[in-house]
Amino acid sequence: MAEVLPVFVLPSEHRPGQVNSTDGIPVIDLKGWHWEAAESPQDRSYRESIVRQIGDAAQEWGFFQIVNHGVSQRVLDEVESSAREFFDLDLEEKRKVTRTADNAMGYFDMELTKNVRDWKEVYDYLACERAEIDPKQVFTNKWPSNPPEFRDACKNYSAAMEALAFKVLELVVESLGAPAKALNEHFVGGSTRVRLNFYRKCPSPDLVLGVSRHKDGCALTLLAQDEVGGLQVKSKRNDQWVQVKARRDAFAVNIGDLIQVWSNGKYQSIEHRVVVNSTRDRFSCPVFFSPTYATNAAPLPDLVNENHPAKYKPVNWAEYYKMRRDGNFKNLGKPNVQIDNWAIDH
Ligand SMILES: O=C(O)CCC(=O)C(=O)O
Ligand SMILES: [Fe+2]
């Protein structure tokens, strides 16, 4: 097993340490859920109950798991097995599709979070194949030729997950008291990115993190993971790290920075990190559900009035994404930009 180079080693106050908290994170069961408009009184009250559970979880945790979500197991199995085959290839082969500062899609094994190198390899792709962040910067997917089924497996995964993400978004927006579809238009032809994460077993899991503590900049993250576990979230109740139960039958959902802004701070994006271990490799694949780059996120009009003034200035997604991404590539010698920089002091 490779030695841990100094570039991965965290300052002592940010090392993983012991986490004793039990999970307690809400698991929301969508069994029997009809995604379209509820018709019978039972359907309506079922929808209301789900919306309520989502609202409570979003407010209390900024994080929850969903089960019986309707995404087929075959789609999940295929993306996982293709990803494992890809990460198993020689480094030279994987680097044929290396991500660069100009085109942030593809393979990368040198990502920094909070200016320290993460113990992981990733492969990023866009659900929509190509996205123009500005006229000079266009991202396009870089598909490897090996394994041959990789591209189809990834495309099937992102299509199924984007459809689900729209539905989760509607429930989140409805739980805020706004029309369920109020934000949908921003996500049509949006910039949703999928990440395949591979965390190799590590000789010194106490010194490193798979991903250092961070918040996701997007609107919502939906994440599938294997049974190994390692994701931890910072509880808003007591500021303690909580280990998330790894469930193959669930997606972990987190509130991202943009929903924090749209909800006028009612739902806060959650800090999280990933610990690694010395015995097993771990796989996860988050979908960062994101609007078009042209989107300016601002508190929903339904939530703002004289008594509740807007707590955030509009956030242009292209600008915010660019600022955050720059810190992933190189140590800029300062803390990464945070959504609180857009807060308005009242
Ligand atoms: O692997 C995980 O469980 C979480 C990964 C994550 O937080 C990220 O990629 O932003
Ligand atoms: Fe994350």
mmCIF file of C-alpha atoms and ligand atoms in Angstrom, residues 195 197 199 211 214 216 223 225 231 272 274 282 284 286 288, ligand 1:
data_model
loop_
_atom_site.group_PDB
_atom_site.id
_atom_site.type_symbol
_atom_site.label_atom_id
_atom_site.label_comp_id
_atom_site.label_asym_id
_atom_site.label_seq_id
_atom_site.Cartn_x
_atom_site.Cartn_y
_atom_site.Cartn_z
ATOM 1 C CA ARG A 195 -18.657 12.609 -9.644
ATOM 2 C CA ASN A 197 -15.305 8.925 -6.076
ATOM 3 C CA TYR A 199 -11.203 6.173 -1.898
ATOM 4 C CA VAL A 211 -12.543 14.715 1.454
ATOM 5 C CA HIS A 214 -16.656 21.324 3.101
ATOM 6 C CA ASP A 216 -21.456 21.579 -1.527
ATOM 7 C CA LEU A 223 -25.309 10.541 -3.417
ATOM 8 C CA GLN A 225 -22.540 4.865 -1.927
ATOM 9 C CA LEU A 231 -19.277 10.026 5.128
ATOM 10 C CA HIS A 272 -19.473 17.187 5.691
ATOM 11 C CA VAL A 274 -15.161 11.665 4.315
ATOM 12 C CA ARG A 282 -14.822 2.795 -0.901
ATOM 13 C CA SER A 284 -19.512 6.789 -3.926
ATOM 14 C CA PRO A 286 -22.665 12.135 -5.867
ATOM 15 C CA PHE A 288 -24.450 17.804 -7.850
HETATM 16 O O1 LIG B 1 -18.054 10.281 -0.783
HETATM 17 C C1 LIG B 1 -18.887 10.842 -0.094
HETATM 18 O O2 LIG B 1 -19.628 10.218 0.693
HETATM 19 C C2 LIG B 1 -19.073 12.335 -0.140
HETATM 20 C C3 LIG B 1 -18.287 13.025 -1.200
HETATM 21 C C4 LIG B 1 -18.449 14.513 -1.177
HETATM 22 O O3 LIG B 1 -18.805 15.108 -0.190
HETATM 23 C C5 LIG B 1 -18.180 15.282 -2.405
HETATM 24 O O4 LIG B 1 -17.664 14.690 -3.384
HETATM 25 O O5 LIG B 1 -18.510 16.501 -2.413
#
